[in-house]
Amino acid sequence: MAEKLEDLNLPLTVVGRIVKEVLPEGVSISKEARTGLAKAASVFVLYVTSAATNTVKHHKRKALTGQDVLEAMADIEFERFVEPLREALEQYKLAVSAKKSAGKKKEDDDVEMVEEEG
Amino acid sequence: MSTPKPEKELHLPLSRVKTIMKSSPEVDAVGPEPLYLVTKVTELFVIDLAKRAFKNSSNNVLEYKHIADVVQEDDSLDFLREIIPRKITVKQFKEMMARKAAKANSDDSTEESSSEESSDESEESQEE
């Protein structure tokens, strides 16, 4: 649980760094703009979380999965993030299964990609 | 030798994102996979927003108003409208209120709601 209110905000410095990396060199970001972006990102986390929990409910499940996050993107009109996110999920699952098979030689069926359409 | 851990490619702190996610009353546990994806998509989101906002900038400075403009113009960013409002100056605010009052007076001179309304709206407007 969050103990302080600041815990519910994403760190300004990190948000600033992410943005700086993608904007042309030499661009500066005003303090207010940085704060605004960090706030927007924090609220976005909640927005996505809430959309994803709706997907979970819709499937009558309890636990939130990566697939729910993916599906939620279309519900909140962020289809443009679905593809990069799907790739990220794939990579993530590969990394997890690589780690698992390295640790113990065991096949895990649940780490296979599940292709689902809405 | 092995593929880099996907978490390592993220910039935002997973722990903070987790705290925010768990602040939602409907969420009690967040597994590593959804946490990874939410963090990832939040980074994509912030990059996307910043890039679009920067298009509104005429010099090499990204300012608050550029972000506010994107937010107010894109319907899919409706959820941010109260968080990132367009800022107006006190002068603009007074003019707006004067127009509102004038309109209310001409529409219905017996109603005097416009002066009450202005008090709660004034909190949202800040001087630039």
PDB file of C-alpha atoms in Angstrom:
ATOM      1  CA  MET A   1       0.000   0.000   0.000  1.00  0.00           C
ATOM      2  CA  ALA A   2       1.064   3.530  -0.598  1.00  0.00           C
ATOM      3  CA  GLU A   3       2.270   5.180   2.546  1.00  0.00           C
ATOM      4  CA  LYS A   4       2.849   8.624   1.157  1.00  0.00           C
ATOM      5  CA  LEU A   5       0.997  10.439  -1.547  1.00  0.00           C
ATOM      6  CA  GLU A   6       4.201  10.790  -3.550  1.00  0.00           C
ATOM      7  CA  ASP A   7       4.232   7.023  -3.849  1.00  0.00           C
ATOM      8  CA  LEU A   8       1.362   7.324  -6.288  1.00  0.00           C
ATOM      9  CA  ASN A   9       3.346   9.443  -8.687  1.00  0.00           C
ATOM     10  CA  LEU A  10       5.956   8.254 -11.095  1.00  0.00           C
ATOM     11  CA  PRO A  11       9.370   9.819 -10.575  1.00  0.00           C
ATOM     12  CA  LEU A  12       9.832  13.050 -12.506  1.00  0.00           C
ATOM     13  CA  THR A  13      13.471  12.414 -13.279  1.00  0.00           C
ATOM     14  CA  VAL A  14      12.800   9.057 -14.907  1.00  0.00           C
ATOM     15  CA  VAL A  15       9.886  10.381 -16.935  1.00  0.00           C
ATOM     16  CA  GLY A  16      12.054  13.305 -18.007  1.00  0.00           C
ATOM     17  CA  ARG A  17      14.820  10.966 -19.085  1.00  0.00           C
ATOM     18  CA  ILE A  18      12.490   8.750 -21.138  1.00  0.00           C
ATOM     19  CA  VAL A  19      11.062  11.745 -22.956  1.00  0.00           C
ATOM     20  CA  LYS A  20      14.416  13.361 -23.513  1.00  0.00           C
ATOM     21  CA  GLU A  21      15.672  10.207 -25.188  1.00  0.00           C
ATOM     22  CA  VAL A  22      12.992  10.294 -27.859  1.00  0.00           C
ATOM     23  CA  LEU A  23      12.870  13.996 -28.616  1.00  0.00           C
ATOM     24  CA  PRO A  24      15.424  15.554 -30.953  1.00  0.00           C
ATOM     25  CA  GLU A  25      18.679  16.506 -29.352  1.00  0.00           C
ATOM     26  CA  GLY A  26      18.843  19.905 -27.749  1.00  0.00           C
ATOM     27  CA  VAL A  27      15.178  20.044 -26.892  1.00  0.00           C
ATOM     28  CA  SER A  28      14.473  21.126 -23.370  1.00  0.00           C
ATOM     29  CA  ILE A  29      11.429  20.223 -21.354  1.00  0.00           C
ATOM     30  CA  SER A  30       9.972  22.788 -19.013  1.00  0.00           C
ATOM     31  CA  LYS A  31       9.508  21.841 -15.387  1.00  0.00           C
ATOM     32  CA  GLU A  32       5.739  22.097 -15.757  1.00  0.00           C
ATOM     33  CA  ALA A  33       5.746  19.938 -18.852  1.00  0.00           C
ATOM     34  CA  ARG A  34       7.756  17.315 -17.020  1.00  0.00           C
ATOM     35  CA  THR A  35       5.335  17.372 -14.088  1.00  0.00           C
ATOM     36  CA  GLY A  36       2.412  17.163 -16.485  1.00  0.00           C
ATOM     37  CA  LEU A  37       3.861  14.158 -18.302  1.00  0.00           C
ATOM     38  CA  ALA A  38       4.624  12.373 -15.036  1.00  0.00           C
ATOM     39  CA  LYS A  39       1.093  13.013 -13.785  1.00  0.00           C
ATOM     40  CA  ALA A  40      -0.350  11.837 -17.076  1.00  0.00           C
ATOM     41  CA  ALA A  41       1.722   8.658 -16.881  1.00  0.00           C
ATOM     42  CA  SER A  42       0.603   7.960 -13.314  1.00  0.00           C
ATOM     43  CA  VAL A  43      -3.033   8.405 -14.211  1.00  0.00           C
ATOM     44  CA  PHE A  44      -2.520   6.281 -17.292  1.00  0.00           C
ATOM     45  CA  VAL A  45      -1.304   3.416 -15.088  1.00  0.00           C
ATOM     46  CA  LEU A  46      -4.574   3.537 -13.178  1.00  0.00           C
ATOM     47  CA  TYR A  47      -6.608   3.909 -16.320  1.00  0.00           C
ATOM     48  CA  VAL A  48      -5.033   0.850 -17.895  1.00  0.00           C
ATOM     49  CA  THR A  49      -5.309  -1.091 -14.651  1.00  0.00           C
ATOM     50  CA  SER A  50      -8.988  -0.366 -14.422  1.00  0.00           C
ATOM     51  CA  ALA A  51      -9.563  -1.310 -18.058  1.00  0.00           C
ATOM     52  CA  ALA A  52      -7.622  -4.529 -17.576  1.00  0.00           C
ATOM     53  CA  THR A  53      -9.586  -5.456 -14.447  1.00  0.00           C
ATOM     54  CA  ASN A  54     -12.741  -5.011 -16.481  1.00  0.00           C
ATOM     55  CA  THR A  55     -11.381  -7.511 -18.983  1.00  0.00           C
ATOM     56  CA  VAL A  56     -10.661  -9.924 -16.146  1.00  0.00           C
ATOM     57  CA  LYS A  57     -14.217  -9.560 -14.882  1.00  0.00           C
ATOM     58  CA  HIS A  58     -15.540 -10.015 -18.377  1.00  0.00           C
ATOM     59  CA  HIS A  59     -13.735 -13.350 -18.608  1.00  0.00           C
ATOM     60  CA  LYS A  60     -15.003 -14.232 -15.141  1.00  0.00           C
ATOM     61  CA  ARG A  61     -11.528 -14.777 -13.836  1.00  0.00           C
ATOM     62  CA  LYS A  62      -9.780 -13.376 -10.829  1.00  0.00           C
ATOM     63  CA  ALA A  63      -6.115 -12.937 -11.627  1.00  0.00           C
ATOM     64  CA  LEU A  64      -4.900 -10.249 -13.954  1.00  0.00           C
ATOM     65  CA  THR A  65      -2.791 -11.527 -16.861  1.00  0.00           C
ATOM     66  CA  GLY A  66      -0.673  -9.928 -19.548  1.00  0.00           C
ATOM     67  CA  GLN A  67      -3.286 -10.884 -22.083  1.00  0.00           C
ATOM     68  CA  ASP A  68      -5.876  -8.847 -20.171  1.00  0.00           C
ATOM     69  CA  VAL A  69      -3.650  -5.801 -20.419  1.00  0.00           C
ATOM     70  CA  LEU A  70      -3.348  -6.384 -24.163  1.00  0.00           C
ATOM     71  CA  GLU A  71      -7.064  -6.762 -24.650  1.00  0.00           C
ATOM     72  CA  ALA A  72      -7.801  -3.720 -22.536  1.00  0.00           C
ATOM     73  CA  MET A  73      -5.839  -1.529 -24.959  1.00  0.00           C
ATOM     74  CA  ALA A  74      -8.513  -1.877 -27.619  1.00  0.00           C
ATOM     75  CA  ASP A  75     -11.248  -1.045 -25.109  1.00  0.00           C
ATOM     76  CA  ILE A  76      -9.653   2.258 -24.230  1.00  0.00           C
ATOM     77  CA  GLU A  77      -8.873   3.149 -27.852  1.00  0.00           C
ATOM     78  CA  PHE A  78      -5.152   2.586 -27.664  1.00  0.00           C
ATOM     79  CA  GLU A  79      -4.995   0.043 -30.450  1.00  0.00           C
ATOM     80  CA  ARG A  80      -1.760   1.588 -31.580  1.00  0.00           C
ATOM     81  CA  PHE A  81      -0.014   0.104 -28.556  1.00  0.00           C
ATOM     82  CA  VAL A  82      -1.318  -3.416 -29.078  1.00  0.00           C
ATOM     83  CA  GLU A  83       1.361  -4.513 -31.548  1.00  0.00           C
ATOM     84  CA  PRO A  84       4.422  -3.244 -29.659  1.00  0.00           C
ATOM     85  CA  LEU A  85       2.901  -4.597 -26.485  1.00  0.00           C
ATOM     86  CA  ARG A  86       2.264  -7.998 -28.001  1.00  0.00           C
ATOM     87  CA  GLU A  87       5.910  -8.150 -29.009  1.00  0.00           C
ATOM     88  CA  ALA A  88       6.973  -7.120 -25.542  1.00  0.00           C
ATOM     89  CA  LEU A  89       4.802  -9.812 -24.014  1.00  0.00           C
ATOM     90  CA  GLU A  90       6.259 -12.408 -26.350  1.00  0.00           C
ATOM     91  CA  GLN A  91       9.795 -11.402 -25.439  1.00  0.00           C
ATOM     92  CA  TYR A  92       8.913 -11.383 -21.805  1.00  0.00           C
ATOM     93  CA  LYS A  93       7.479 -14.876 -21.950  1.00  0.00           C
ATOM     94  CA  LEU A  94      10.525 -16.126 -23.833  1.00  0.00           C
ATOM     95  CA  ALA A  95      12.801 -14.679 -21.203  1.00  0.00           C
ATOM     96  CA  VAL A  96      10.746 -16.185 -18.405  1.00  0.00           C
ATOM     97  CA  SER A  97      10.670 -19.628 -19.993  1.00  0.00           C
ATOM     98  CA  ALA A  98      14.396 -19.446 -20.735  1.00  0.00           C
ATOM     99  CA  LYS A  99      14.998 -18.699 -17.099  1.00  0.00           C
ATOM    100  CA  LYS A 100      12.741 -21.517 -16.035  1.00  0.00           C
ATOM    101  CA  SER A 101      14.293 -24.144 -18.290  1.00  0.00           C
ATOM    102  CA  ALA A 102      17.720 -23.000 -17.200  1.00  0.00           C
ATOM    103  CA  GLY A 103      16.786 -23.441 -13.572  1.00  0.00           C
ATOM    104  CA  LYS A 104      14.980 -26.728 -13.855  1.00  0.00           C
ATOM    105  CA  LYS A 105      14.483 -28.826 -16.956  1.00  0.00           C
ATOM    106  CA  LYS A 106      10.780 -28.609 -17.056  1.00  0.00           C
ATOM    107  CA  GLU A 107       8.332 -27.793 -19.807  1.00  0.00           C
ATOM    108  CA  ASP A 108       5.815 -25.204 -18.942  1.00  0.00           C
ATOM    109  CA  ASP A 109       2.771 -25.175 -21.108  1.00  0.00           C
ATOM    110  CA  ASP A 110       1.363 -22.047 -19.619  1.00  0.00           C
ATOM    111  CA  VAL A 111       4.160 -19.900 -20.985  1.00  0.00           C
ATOM    112  CA  GLU A 112       3.164 -20.641 -24.548  1.00  0.00           C
ATOM    113  CA  MET A 113       1.751 -17.752 -26.491  1.00  0.00           C
ATOM    114  CA  VAL A 114      -1.976 -17.736 -26.358  1.00  0.00           C
ATOM    115  CA  GLU A 115      -3.475 -16.131 -29.391  1.00  0.00           C
ATOM    116  CA  GLU A 116      -6.843 -14.776 -28.555  1.00  0.00           C
ATOM    117  CA  GLU A 117      -9.105 -12.525 -30.445  1.00  0.00           C
ATOM    118  CA  GLY A 118     -11.690 -10.304 -28.934  1.00  0.00           C
TER     119      GLY A 118
ATOM    120  CA  MET B   1      25.363 -14.826 -23.254  1.00  0.00           C
ATOM    121  CA  SER B   2      21.668 -15.006 -22.447  1.00  0.00           C
ATOM    122  CA  THR B   3      19.008 -12.595 -23.582  1.00  0.00           C
ATOM    123  CA  PRO B   4      18.830  -9.540 -21.359  1.00  0.00           C
ATOM    124  CA  LYS B   5      16.092  -9.547 -18.795  1.00  0.00           C
ATOM    125  CA  PRO B   6      13.089  -7.696 -20.252  1.00  0.00           C
ATOM    126  CA  GLU B   7      12.630  -5.804 -17.008  1.00  0.00           C
ATOM    127  CA  LYS B   8      16.076  -4.320 -17.457  1.00  0.00           C
ATOM    128  CA  GLU B   9      14.943  -2.522 -20.578  1.00  0.00           C
ATOM    129  CA  LEU B  10      12.321  -0.621 -18.698  1.00  0.00           C
ATOM    130  CA  HIS B  11      13.009   2.784 -17.284  1.00  0.00           C
ATOM    131  CA  LEU B  12      10.105   3.288 -14.950  1.00  0.00           C
ATOM    132  CA  PRO B  13      10.416   1.656 -11.540  1.00  0.00           C
ATOM    133  CA  LEU B  14       8.274  -1.477 -11.426  1.00  0.00           C
ATOM    134  CA  SER B  15       7.754  -1.098  -7.692  1.00  0.00           C
ATOM    135  CA  ARG B  16       6.179   2.324  -8.124  1.00  0.00           C
ATOM    136  CA  VAL B  17       3.942   1.160 -10.943  1.00  0.00           C
ATOM    137  CA  LYS B  18       2.880  -1.735  -8.757  1.00  0.00           C
ATOM    138  CA  THR B  19       2.008   0.612  -5.891  1.00  0.00           C
ATOM    139  CA  ILE B  20      -0.130   2.701  -8.219  1.00  0.00           C
ATOM    140  CA  MET B  21      -1.871  -0.360  -9.633  1.00  0.00           C
ATOM    141  CA  LYS B  22      -2.586  -1.684  -6.179  1.00  0.00           C
ATOM    142  CA  SER B  23      -4.096   1.616  -5.146  1.00  0.00           C
ATOM    143  CA  SER B  24      -7.030   0.615  -7.314  1.00  0.00           C
ATOM    144  CA  PRO B  25      -9.678  -0.941  -5.058  1.00  0.00           C
ATOM    145  CA  GLU B  26     -10.328  -3.776  -7.505  1.00  0.00           C
ATOM    146  CA  VAL B  27      -6.769  -4.987  -7.544  1.00  0.00           C
ATOM    147  CA  ASP B  28      -5.300  -7.061  -4.769  1.00  0.00           C
ATOM    148  CA  ALA B  29      -2.398  -8.841  -6.395  1.00  0.00           C
ATOM    149  CA  VAL B  30      -0.326  -7.910  -9.414  1.00  0.00           C
ATOM    150  CA  GLY B  31       1.709 -10.633 -11.062  1.00  0.00           C
ATOM    151  CA  PRO B  32       5.041  -9.937 -12.773  1.00  0.00           C
ATOM    152  CA  GLU B  33       3.658 -10.321 -16.289  1.00  0.00           C
ATOM    153  CA  PRO B  34       0.834  -7.763 -16.121  1.00  0.00           C
ATOM    154  CA  LEU B  35       3.131  -5.483 -14.137  1.00  0.00           C
ATOM    155  CA  TYR B  36       5.734  -5.681 -16.860  1.00  0.00           C
ATOM    156  CA  LEU B  37       3.198  -4.913 -19.568  1.00  0.00           C
ATOM    157  CA  VAL B  38       1.549  -2.022 -17.749  1.00  0.00           C
ATOM    158  CA  THR B  39       4.955  -0.478 -17.128  1.00  0.00           C
ATOM    159  CA  LYS B  40       5.913  -1.012 -20.744  1.00  0.00           C
ATOM    160  CA  VAL B  41       2.734   0.509 -22.123  1.00  0.00           C
ATOM    161  CA  THR B  42       3.041   3.472 -19.783  1.00  0.00           C
ATOM    162  CA  GLU B  43       6.452   4.186 -21.245  1.00  0.00           C
ATOM    163  CA  LEU B  44       5.041   3.907 -24.755  1.00  0.00           C
ATOM    164  CA  PHE B  45       2.247   6.217 -23.738  1.00  0.00           C
ATOM    165  CA  VAL B  46       4.479   8.889 -22.278  1.00  0.00           C
ATOM    166  CA  ILE B  47       6.749   8.799 -25.341  1.00  0.00           C
ATOM    167  CA  ASP B  48       3.770   9.052 -27.661  1.00  0.00           C
ATOM    168  CA  LEU B  49       2.277  11.952 -25.725  1.00  0.00           C
ATOM    169  CA  ALA B  50       5.565  13.819 -25.577  1.00  0.00           C
ATOM    170  CA  LYS B  51       6.244  13.373 -29.288  1.00  0.00           C
ATOM    171  CA  ARG B  52       2.818  14.623 -30.225  1.00  0.00           C
ATOM    172  CA  ALA B  53       3.060  17.518 -27.806  1.00  0.00           C
ATOM    173  CA  PHE B  54       6.417  18.475 -29.240  1.00  0.00           C
ATOM    174  CA  LYS B  55       4.804  18.936 -32.647  1.00  0.00           C
ATOM    175  CA  ASN B  56       2.946  21.874 -31.104  1.00  0.00           C
ATOM    176  CA  SER B  57       6.172  23.494 -30.084  1.00  0.00           C
ATOM    177  CA  SER B  58       7.627  26.098 -32.376  1.00  0.00           C
ATOM    178  CA  ASN B  59      10.988  26.395 -30.666  1.00  0.00           C
ATOM    179  CA  ASN B  60      13.082  23.748 -28.991  1.00  0.00           C
ATOM    180  CA  VAL B  61      11.185  23.762 -25.722  1.00  0.00           C
ATOM    181  CA  LEU B  62       8.448  21.376 -24.752  1.00  0.00           C
ATOM    182  CA  GLU B  63       6.009  23.230 -22.548  1.00  0.00           C
ATOM    183  CA  TYR B  64       2.974  22.402 -20.494  1.00  0.00           C
ATOM    184  CA  LYS B  65       0.558  24.021 -22.920  1.00  0.00           C
ATOM    185  CA  HIS B  66       1.730  21.767 -25.748  1.00  0.00           C
ATOM    186  CA  ILE B  67       0.750  18.743 -23.704  1.00  0.00           C
ATOM    187  CA  ALA B  68      -2.546  20.289 -22.603  1.00  0.00           C
ATOM    188  CA  ASP B  69      -3.420  20.990 -26.237  1.00  0.00           C
ATOM    189  CA  VAL B  70      -2.908  17.359 -27.251  1.00  0.00           C
ATOM    190  CA  VAL B  71      -4.955  16.182 -24.275  1.00  0.00           C
ATOM    191  CA  GLN B  72      -7.851  18.518 -24.970  1.00  0.00           C
ATOM    192  CA  GLU B  73      -7.960  17.660 -28.661  1.00  0.00           C
ATOM    193  CA  ASP B  74      -7.735  13.882 -28.564  1.00  0.00           C
ATOM    194  CA  ASP B  75     -10.870  12.119 -27.381  1.00  0.00           C
ATOM    195  CA  SER B  76      -8.998   9.002 -26.358  1.00  0.00           C
ATOM    196  CA  LEU B  77      -7.179  11.185 -23.821  1.00  0.00           C
ATOM    197  CA  ASP B  78     -10.429  12.195 -22.207  1.00  0.00           C
ATOM    198  CA  PHE B  79      -9.315  10.596 -18.953  1.00  0.00           C
ATOM    199  CA  LEU B  80      -6.571  13.213 -18.643  1.00  0.00           C
ATOM    200  CA  ARG B  81      -8.685  16.286 -19.228  1.00  0.00           C
ATOM    201  CA  GLU B  82      -9.077  17.181 -15.597  1.00  0.00           C
ATOM    202  CA  ILE B  83      -5.493  16.314 -14.766  1.00  0.00           C
ATOM    203  CA  ILE B  84      -3.942  18.334 -17.593  1.00  0.00           C
ATOM    204  CA  PRO B  85      -6.311  21.264 -18.084  1.00  0.00           C
ATOM    205  CA  ARG B  86      -5.553  24.128 -20.383  1.00  0.00           C
ATOM    206  CA  LYS B  87      -4.301  26.912 -18.229  1.00  0.00           C
ATOM    207  CA  ILE B  88      -5.712  30.350 -18.632  1.00  0.00           C
ATOM    208  CA  THR B  89      -4.596  33.645 -17.233  1.00  0.00           C
ATOM    209  CA  VAL B  90      -6.530  35.452 -14.540  1.00  0.00           C
ATOM    210  CA  LYS B  91      -7.419  38.082 -17.112  1.00  0.00           C
ATOM    211  CA  GLN B  92      -8.857  35.469 -19.488  1.00  0.00           C
ATOM    212  CA  PHE B  93     -10.699  33.912 -16.601  1.00  0.00           C
ATOM    213  CA  LYS B  94     -12.287  37.212 -15.609  1.00  0.00           C
ATOM    214  CA  GLU B  95     -13.313  37.871 -19.182  1.00  0.00           C
ATOM    215  CA  MET B  96     -14.803  34.412 -19.406  1.00  0.00           C
ATOM    216  CA  MET B  97     -16.766  34.956 -16.214  1.00  0.00           C
ATOM    217  CA  ALA B  98     -17.941  38.359 -17.386  1.00  0.00           C
ATOM    218  CA  ARG B  99     -19.202  36.835 -20.619  1.00  0.00           C
ATOM    219  CA  LYS B 100     -20.927  34.100 -18.694  1.00  0.00           C
ATOM    220  CA  ALA B 101     -22.569  36.579 -16.364  1.00  0.00           C
ATOM    221  CA  ALA B 102     -23.687  38.739 -19.250  1.00  0.00           C
ATOM    222  CA  LYS B 103     -25.141  35.726 -20.988  1.00  0.00           C
ATOM    223  CA  ALA B 104     -26.930  34.560 -17.874  1.00  0.00           C
ATOM    224  CA  ASN B 105     -28.360  37.998 -17.352  1.00  0.00           C
ATOM    225  CA  SER B 106     -29.703  38.243 -20.851  1.00  0.00           C
ATOM    226  CA  ASP B 107     -31.040  34.687 -20.818  1.00  0.00           C
ATOM    227  CA  ASP B 108     -32.668  34.847 -17.473  1.00  0.00           C
ATOM    228  CA  SER B 109     -32.267  37.923 -15.371  1.00  0.00           C
ATOM    229  CA  THR B 110     -33.909  36.406 -12.310  1.00  0.00           C
ATOM    230  CA  GLU B 111     -31.290  33.688 -11.934  1.00  0.00           C
ATOM    231  CA  GLU B 112     -28.116  34.558 -10.170  1.00  0.00           C
ATOM    232  CA  SER B 113     -26.289  31.299 -10.370  1.00  0.00           C
ATOM    233  CA  SER B 114     -23.359  32.562 -12.366  1.00  0.00           C
ATOM    234  CA  SER B 115     -21.636  34.163  -9.409  1.00  0.00           C
ATOM    235  CA  GLU B 116     -21.835  30.975  -7.376  1.00  0.00           C
ATOM    236  CA  GLU B 117     -20.570  28.859 -10.235  1.00  0.00           C
ATOM    237  CA  SER B 118     -17.469  30.917 -10.573  1.00  0.00           C
ATOM    238  CA  SER B 119     -16.190  30.024  -7.130  1.00  0.00           C
ATOM    239  CA  ASP B 120     -15.629  26.343  -7.765  1.00  0.00           C
ATOM    240  CA  GLU B 121     -14.276  26.848 -11.240  1.00  0.00           C
ATOM    241  CA  SER B 122     -11.685  29.305 -10.074  1.00  0.00           C
ATOM    242  CA  GLU B 123      -9.731  26.505  -8.465  1.00  0.00           C
ATOM    243  CA  GLU B 124      -9.039  24.967 -11.821  1.00  0.00           C
ATOM    244  CA  SER B 125      -7.682  28.025 -13.468  1.00  0.00           C
ATOM    245  CA  GLN B 126      -4.229  29.074 -12.607  1.00  0.00           C
ATOM    246  CA  GLU B 127      -2.193  31.980 -13.635  1.00  0.00           C
ATOM    247  CA  GLU B 128       0.475  31.128 -16.115  1.00  0.00           C
TER     248      GLU B 128
END
